[in-house]
Short mmCIF file of C-alpha atoms in Angstrom, two decimals:
data_model
loop_
_atom_site.label_atom_id
_atom_site.label_comp_id
_atom_site.label_asym_id
_atom_site.label_seq_id
_atom_site.Cartn_x
_atom_site.Cartn_y
_atom_site.Cartn_z
CA MET A 1 -43.31 -12.23 70.65
CA TYR A 2 -42.84 -9.02 68.65
CA ALA A 3 -42.23 -11.05 65.49
CA TYR A 4 -45.42 -12.98 66.18
CA ILE A 5 -47.42 -9.78 66.66
CA LEU A 6 -46.03 -8.31 63.43
CA LYS A 7 -46.86 -11.50 61.55
CA ARG A 8 -50.43 -11.48 62.86
CA LEU A 9 -50.87 -7.81 61.95
CA LEU A 10 -49.66 -8.48 58.41
CA LEU A 11 -51.99 -11.48 58.07
CA MET A 12 -54.94 -9.24 58.99
CA LEU A 13 -54.63 -7.37 55.69
CA PRO A 14 -55.34 -10.29 53.30
CA THR A 15 -58.01 -11.62 55.68
CA LEU A 16 -59.80 -8.28 55.76
CA PHE A 17 -59.40 -7.85 52.01
CA GLY A 18 -60.81 -11.33 51.37
CA VAL A 19 -63.89 -10.73 53.54
CA ILE A 20 -64.67 -7.43 51.83
CA CYS A 21 -63.99 -8.85 48.36
CA ILE A 22 -66.27 -11.88 48.81
CA THR A 23 -69.08 -9.77 50.25
CA PHE A 24 -68.80 -7.20 47.44
CA CYS A 25 -68.92 -9.95 44.80
CA VAL A 26 -71.99 -11.55 46.40
CA ILE A 27 -73.74 -8.17 46.48
CA GLN A 28 -73.34 -7.79 42.72
CA PHE A 29 -75.60 -10.81 42.14
CA VAL A 30 -78.29 -9.93 44.70
CA PRO A 31 -81.48 -8.74 42.95
CA GLY A 32 -83.42 -5.69 44.04
CA GLY A 33 -80.59 -3.21 44.55
CA PRO A 34 -81.08 0.48 45.40
CA VAL A 35 -81.56 1.47 41.75
CA GLU A 36 -84.26 -1.17 41.25
CA GLN A 37 -85.97 -0.12 44.49
CA VAL A 38 -86.11 3.52 43.44
CA ILE A 39 -87.52 2.54 40.05
CA ALA A 40 -90.14 0.34 41.75
CA GLU A 41 -91.15 3.24 44.00
CA MET A 42 -91.44 5.54 40.98
CA GLN A 43 -93.65 3.02 39.21
CA GLY A 44 -95.77 2.58 42.32
CA LYS A 45 -96.27 6.32 42.79
CA GLY A 46 -97.34 6.59 39.20
CA ALA A 47 -100.31 4.32 39.81
CA ARG A 48 -103.62 5.77 41.08
CA GLY A 49 -102.42 9.32 41.47
CA GLY A 50 -99.36 8.73 43.60
CA GLU A 51 -100.26 5.49 45.42
CA ALA A 52 -99.35 1.99 44.33
CA ALA A 53 -102.27 -0.04 43.08
CA ALA A 54 -102.71 -3.62 44.14
CA SER A 55 -101.39 -4.90 40.83
CA GLY A 56 -100.21 -1.80 39.01
CA GLY A 57 -97.67 -0.93 41.72
CA ALA A 58 -95.75 -4.18 41.32
CA TYR A 59 -92.17 -4.00 40.09
CA ARG A 60 -92.06 -4.30 36.28
CA GLY A 61 -88.32 -3.92 35.69
CA ARG A 62 -87.54 -0.65 33.92
CA GLN A 63 -90.67 -0.70 31.77
CA GLY A 64 -92.16 2.75 31.34
CA VAL A 65 -89.19 4.58 32.91
CA ASP A 66 -87.14 7.04 30.87
CA PRO A 67 -83.65 5.52 30.24
CA LYS A 68 -82.07 8.90 30.94
CA GLN A 69 -83.79 8.93 34.32
CA VAL A 70 -82.44 5.45 35.03
CA GLU A 71 -78.92 6.63 34.21
CA GLU A 72 -79.34 9.60 36.54
CA ILE A 73 -80.42 7.29 39.35
CA LYS A 74 -77.40 5.07 38.69
CA LYS A 75 -75.13 8.09 38.83
CA ILE A 76 -76.60 9.21 42.16
CA TYR A 77 -75.81 5.82 43.74
CA GLY A 78 -72.49 5.39 41.93
CA PHE A 79 -73.63 2.45 39.81
CA ASP A 80 -72.72 4.22 36.57
CA LYS A 81 -69.15 2.93 37.06
CA PRO A 82 -67.97 -0.65 36.44
CA ALA A 83 -67.91 -2.97 39.45
CA PRO A 84 -64.06 -3.25 39.64
CA GLU A 85 -63.73 0.55 39.67
CA ARG A 86 -66.34 0.84 42.44
CA PHE A 87 -64.57 -1.89 44.43
CA TRP A 88 -61.16 -0.21 44.36
CA GLN A 89 -62.73 3.15 45.12
CA MET A 90 -64.37 1.57 48.17
CA ILE A 91 -61.07 -0.02 49.26
CA GLY A 92 -59.41 3.40 49.01
CA GLN A 93 -62.13 4.89 51.22
CA PHE A 94 -61.78 2.12 53.79
CA ALA A 95 -58.01 2.63 53.85
CA ARG A 96 -58.73 6.22 54.99
CA PHE A 97 -61.37 4.87 57.43
CA ASP A 98 -64.09 6.54 55.40
CA LEU A 99 -67.00 4.08 55.60
CA GLY A 100 -69.12 5.91 53.05
CA ARG A 101 -72.60 7.40 53.18
CA SER A 102 -75.89 5.57 53.67
CA PHE A 103 -78.29 5.47 50.71
CA LEU A 104 -81.30 5.09 52.97
CA HIS A 105 -80.56 7.52 55.82
CA ASN A 106 -78.46 10.07 53.89
CA LYS A 107 -75.91 10.05 56.72
CA SER A 108 -72.35 8.84 56.99
CA VAL A 109 -71.98 5.25 58.15
CA TRP A 110 -69.82 6.47 61.05
CA ALA A 111 -72.63 8.76 62.21
CA LEU A 112 -75.18 5.92 61.99
CA ILE A 113 -72.98 3.54 64.02
CA LYS A 114 -72.37 6.21 66.68
CA GLU A 115 -76.11 6.91 66.80
CA LYS A 116 -77.08 3.23 67.27
CA LEU A 117 -74.09 2.25 69.44
CA PRO A 118 -75.51 3.31 72.87
CA VAL A 119 -78.38 0.83 72.59
CA SER A 120 -76.12 -2.07 71.63
CA MET A 121 -73.59 -1.09 74.30
CA SER A 122 -76.31 -1.07 76.93
CA LEU A 123 -77.45 -4.56 75.99
CA GLY A 124 -73.98 -5.98 75.44
CA LEU A 125 -72.14 -4.57 78.46
CA TRP A 126 -74.86 -5.35 81.00
CA THR A 127 -75.19 -8.87 79.60
CA PHE A 128 -71.40 -9.33 79.67
CA PHE A 129 -70.97 -8.17 83.28
CA PHE A 130 -73.90 -10.15 84.65
CA VAL A 131 -72.83 -13.33 82.85
CA TYR A 132 -69.25 -13.17 84.16
CA LEU A 133 -70.19 -11.99 87.67
CA ILE A 134 -72.65 -14.86 88.13
CA SER A 135 -71.27 -17.67 85.94
CA ILE A 136 -67.72 -17.83 87.34
CA PRO A 137 -68.66 -18.02 91.07
CA LEU A 138 -71.48 -20.42 90.19
CA GLY A 139 -69.13 -22.64 88.18
CA ILE A 140 -66.60 -22.75 91.05
CA LEU A 141 -69.32 -23.60 93.55
CA LYS A 142 -70.65 -26.34 91.27
CA ALA A 143 -67.15 -27.83 90.97
CA VAL A 144 -66.60 -27.80 94.73
CA ARG A 145 -70.00 -29.42 95.28
CA ALA A 146 -69.91 -31.67 92.21
CA GLY A 147 -72.51 -34.43 92.28
CA SER A 148 -74.64 -32.78 94.95
CA ARG A 149 -78.30 -31.81 94.61
CA PHE A 150 -77.24 -28.19 94.19
CA ASP A 151 -75.00 -29.17 91.25
CA THR A 152 -77.78 -31.15 89.57
CA ALA A 153 -80.47 -28.51 90.12
CA SER A 154 -78.29 -25.60 88.96
CA THR A 155 -77.20 -27.53 85.86
CA PHE A 156 -80.85 -28.17 84.97
CA ILE A 157 -81.71 -24.48 85.42
CA VAL A 158 -78.81 -23.06 83.36
CA LEU A 159 -79.36 -25.60 80.56
CA LEU A 160 -83.07 -24.81 80.55
CA GLY A 161 -82.27 -21.11 80.22
CA HIS A 162 -79.82 -21.90 77.42
CA ALA A 163 -82.43 -23.98 75.57
CA VAL A 164 -85.09 -21.24 75.62
CA PRO A 165 -84.42 -18.61 72.90
CA SER A 166 -83.91 -15.11 74.25
CA PHE A 167 -86.74 -13.62 72.18
CA VAL A 168 -89.19 -16.23 73.51
CA LEU A 169 -88.13 -15.34 77.03
CA GLY A 170 -88.54 -11.67 76.12
CA VAL A 171 -92.13 -12.29 75.02
CA VAL A 172 -92.84 -14.10 78.29
CA LEU A 173 -91.35 -11.22 80.31
CA LEU A 174 -93.44 -8.69 78.39
CA VAL A 175 -96.61 -10.70 78.95
CA LEU A 176 -95.90 -11.10 82.67
CA PHE A 177 -94.34 -7.75 83.61
CA GLY A 178 -94.61 -5.39 80.63
CA GLY A 179 -98.32 -4.70 80.50
CA GLY A 180 -99.43 -7.96 78.93
CA SER A 181 -101.97 -10.16 80.62
CA PHE A 182 -100.72 -9.58 84.17
CA VAL A 183 -98.91 -6.49 85.54
CA GLN A 184 -97.06 -3.54 84.03
CA TRP A 185 -94.04 -3.08 86.26
CA PHE A 186 -91.66 -2.27 83.40
CA PRO A 187 -92.01 -0.31 80.13
CA PHE A 188 -92.25 -2.36 76.97
CA ARG A 189 -90.38 -0.09 74.56
CA GLY A 190 -87.48 2.33 74.29
CA LEU A 191 -84.22 2.78 76.20
CA VAL A 192 -85.43 5.84 78.16
CA SER A 193 -88.70 7.71 78.67
CA SER A 194 -89.76 10.63 76.47
CA ASN A 195 -89.23 13.11 79.33
CA TRP A 196 -85.75 11.79 80.16
CA GLU A 197 -84.08 15.16 79.54
CA GLU A 198 -86.31 16.80 82.17
CA LEU A 199 -85.39 14.32 84.93
CA SER A 200 -82.74 14.78 87.60
CA LEU A 201 -79.52 12.74 87.53
CA LEU A 202 -80.93 10.14 89.90
CA GLY A 203 -84.18 10.11 87.95
CA ARG A 204 -82.32 9.51 84.68
CA ILE A 205 -80.35 6.60 86.13
CA THR A 206 -83.51 5.08 87.60
CA ASP A 207 -85.43 5.55 84.36
CA TYR A 208 -82.63 3.99 82.29
CA LEU A 209 -82.32 0.95 84.58
CA TRP A 210 -86.11 0.62 84.58
CA HIS A 211 -86.19 0.41 80.79
CA ILE A 212 -83.18 -1.90 80.38
CA THR A 213 -84.25 -4.52 82.93
CA LEU A 214 -86.45 -6.73 80.73
CA PRO A 215 -84.27 -6.86 77.57
CA VAL A 216 -81.09 -7.50 79.57
CA THR A 217 -82.85 -10.22 81.60
CA ALA A 218 -83.97 -11.89 78.37
CA MET A 219 -80.41 -11.88 77.01
CA VAL A 220 -78.63 -12.84 80.24
CA LEU A 221 -80.64 -15.91 81.26
CA GLY A 222 -79.73 -17.77 78.09
CA SER A 223 -76.00 -16.98 78.34
CA PHE A 224 -75.07 -18.58 81.67
CA ALA A 225 -74.67 -22.18 80.53
CA VAL A 226 -71.45 -22.04 78.49
CA THR A 227 -69.39 -19.96 80.92
CA THR A 228 -70.74 -21.74 84.01
CA LEU A 229 -70.07 -25.26 82.73
CA LEU A 230 -66.68 -24.27 81.29
CA THR A 231 -65.66 -22.87 84.68
CA LYS A 232 -66.90 -25.96 86.50
CA ASN A 233 -65.07 -28.37 84.19
CA SER A 234 -61.84 -26.34 84.37
CA VAL A 235 -61.89 -26.31 88.18
CA LEU A 236 -62.68 -30.03 88.34
CA GLU A 237 -59.79 -30.78 85.99
CA GLU A 238 -57.34 -28.79 88.14
CA ILE A 239 -58.58 -30.25 91.43
CA HIS A 240 -57.52 -33.77 90.37
CA LYS A 241 -53.99 -32.81 89.30
CA GLN A 242 -50.85 -33.84 91.16
CA TYR A 243 -49.86 -30.38 92.41
CA VAL A 244 -53.18 -30.11 94.28
CA LEU A 245 -52.54 -33.42 96.05
CA THR A 246 -49.05 -32.16 96.96
CA ALA A 247 -50.46 -28.92 98.38
CA ARG A 248 -52.93 -30.85 100.48
CA ALA A 249 -50.18 -33.19 101.67
CA LYS A 250 -48.24 -30.15 102.90
CA GLY A 251 -51.14 -29.35 105.20
CA LEU A 252 -52.75 -26.46 103.31
CA GLY A 253 -56.46 -25.93 103.94
CA GLU A 254 -59.06 -26.41 101.22
CA GLY A 255 -59.57 -22.65 100.94
CA GLN A 256 -55.85 -22.03 100.35
CA VAL A 257 -55.63 -24.87 97.86
CA LEU A 258 -58.67 -23.59 95.97
CA TRP A 259 -57.86 -19.88 95.80
CA ARG A 260 -54.03 -19.92 95.73
CA HIS A 261 -53.48 -22.87 93.41
CA VAL A 262 -56.58 -24.15 91.62
CA PHE A 263 -58.35 -20.85 90.94
CA ARG A 264 -55.67 -19.18 88.80
CA ASN A 265 -54.94 -22.21 86.62
CA ALA A 266 -58.62 -23.07 86.19
CA LEU A 267 -59.48 -19.59 84.94
CA ILE A 268 -56.94 -19.61 82.09
CA PRO A 269 -59.51 -20.67 79.43
CA ILE A 270 -62.02 -18.18 80.87
CA MET A 271 -59.73 -15.17 81.19
CA THR A 272 -58.14 -15.59 77.76
CA GLY A 273 -61.56 -15.05 76.20
CA PHE A 274 -62.31 -12.09 78.47
CA PRO A 275 -60.77 -9.29 76.29
CA ALA A 276 -62.57 -10.42 73.13
CA ALA A 277 -65.86 -10.82 75.00
CA PHE A 278 -65.48 -7.40 76.63
CA ILE A 279 -64.70 -5.54 73.39
CA GLY A 280 -67.36 -7.51 71.53
CA ALA A 281 -69.93 -6.44 74.12
CA PHE A 282 -69.70 -2.86 72.82
CA PHE A 283 -70.94 -3.97 69.41
CA THR A 284 -73.45 -6.64 70.40
CA GLY A 285 -76.62 -6.26 68.37
CA SER A 286 -79.57 -8.58 68.92
CA LEU A 287 -82.11 -8.07 66.15
CA LEU A 288 -84.97 -9.96 67.82
CA ILE A 289 -84.50 -8.36 71.25
CA GLU A 290 -84.16 -4.88 69.75
CA THR A 291 -87.26 -5.39 67.62
CA LEU A 292 -89.26 -6.90 70.50
CA PHE A 293 -88.48 -4.03 72.90
CA SER A 294 -88.41 -1.27 70.21
CA LEU A 295 -84.70 -0.55 70.70
CA ASP A 296 -83.00 1.07 67.70
CA GLY A 297 -79.54 -0.50 67.85
CA LEU A 298 -76.90 -2.02 65.60
CA GLY A 299 -78.81 -5.29 65.18
CA LEU A 300 -81.84 -3.52 63.72
CA LEU A 301 -79.58 -1.27 61.61
CA SER A 302 -77.79 -4.29 60.08
CA TYR A 303 -81.05 -6.07 59.29
CA GLU A 304 -82.62 -2.97 57.78
CA SER A 305 -79.51 -2.32 55.67
CA VAL A 306 -79.56 -5.82 54.21
CA ILE A 307 -83.31 -5.76 53.47
CA ARG A 308 -83.22 -2.27 51.91
CA ARG A 309 -79.94 -2.97 50.06
CA ASP A 310 -78.13 -0.11 51.80
CA TYR A 311 -74.75 -1.31 50.56
CA PRO A 312 -72.53 1.38 52.13
CA VAL A 313 -73.88 0.48 55.59
CA VAL A 314 -73.54 -3.26 54.92
CA LEU A 315 -69.96 -3.05 53.66
CA GLY A 316 -68.84 -0.25 55.99
CA SER A 317 -70.10 -1.96 59.15
CA LEU A 318 -68.70 -5.29 57.92
CA PHE A 319 -65.27 -3.69 57.44
CA LEU A 320 -65.33 -2.12 60.90
CA PHE A 321 -66.59 -5.19 62.77
CA THR A 322 -64.21 -7.54 60.92
CA LEU A 323 -61.27 -5.29 61.80
CA ILE A 324 -62.36 -5.19 65.45
CA GLY A 325 -62.79 -8.96 65.44
CA LEU A 326 -59.26 -9.52 64.08
CA PHE A 327 -57.71 -7.24 66.70
CA THR A 328 -59.66 -8.79 69.56
CA THR A 329 -58.55 -12.25 68.43
CA LEU A 330 -54.95 -11.04 68.65
CA ILE A 331 -55.58 -9.54 72.10
CA ARG A 332 -57.14 -12.83 73.21
CA ASP A 333 -54.04 -14.76 72.13
CA LEU A 334 -51.72 -12.29 73.86
CA ALA A 335 -53.79 -12.65 77.02
CA TYR A 336 -52.31 -16.14 77.37
CA LEU A 337 -48.98 -14.50 78.22
CA TRP A 338 -50.54 -12.47 81.00
CA VAL A 339 -52.45 -15.39 82.50
CA ASP A 340 -49.81 -18.11 81.90
CA PRO A 341 -46.17 -16.88 81.55
CA ARG A 342 -45.14 -20.39 80.43
CA VAL A 343 -46.72 -19.79 76.99
CA ARG A 344 -44.23 -19.20 74.18
CA PHE A 345 -45.43 -18.23 70.71
CA ASP A 346 -42.43 -19.82 69.02
#
């Protein structure tokens, strides 16, 4: 097992390097980089006394801009160096876990991620816990009562929730309960109220839960189907195996057969994905949900960084999330040993 772990750790290095290399190369051919955007803003401010005119503020390349000024802008953003030199300089920074500094926010990428992380953690962790707490018992109950009206009705409901996009459901919830055309039981923006610091501990908890209810509901309802149906199918598969028939022949009750024999084996495919899902929940960023409910999280940060060509944020967050993804994949594979001791990596 230790040889397997060492091999997987060594394979992470070329994988991580390849992801960063491909992304960096693609970025070099994307038009409208930070230098071009600054030049376009300068040209726009030069029209009509500081405001862009309807036609005069359009981007005209580097026409009318002093070449020395262009070189100064390039130097500020580090584009005065050749691409290979910038790439290896970036790799050296990443090796020291220095993710760079944002062009747009003038902050370190680490500081930006820490600043946006609470919103994404709130969405991801609540969604994760509700999905697992409801889907697994529901899947077991569906397997036990397979073919019944309850099984058919619950399957229809979870598949309907899976078919409706989360942002559409979010709009419906806002219209119904967020001050739309009906009632305003919940706030429609922000993670906490503006006077949150002045509230008591109980008031803060209540205010936070009040704000997070609608966005978490929108994300949760569409996430039940996969885990629920996977649990149901796993339990059904185990129920029809020979060892279950043997346990019943020995006189064990259905409850003992289900919980002592079927339950553990059926949850192997569910529990092996649990570590990756749990760690991934900390970094879940939903752009549409965050935009809809005015939540400033990692999803909105990633989208804004791509649109505004904030390359340090794009590459730094990609490096961090890829590294986390590689480690969680390794943890998921090692979880097989904990759930099923019969697994051998050789």
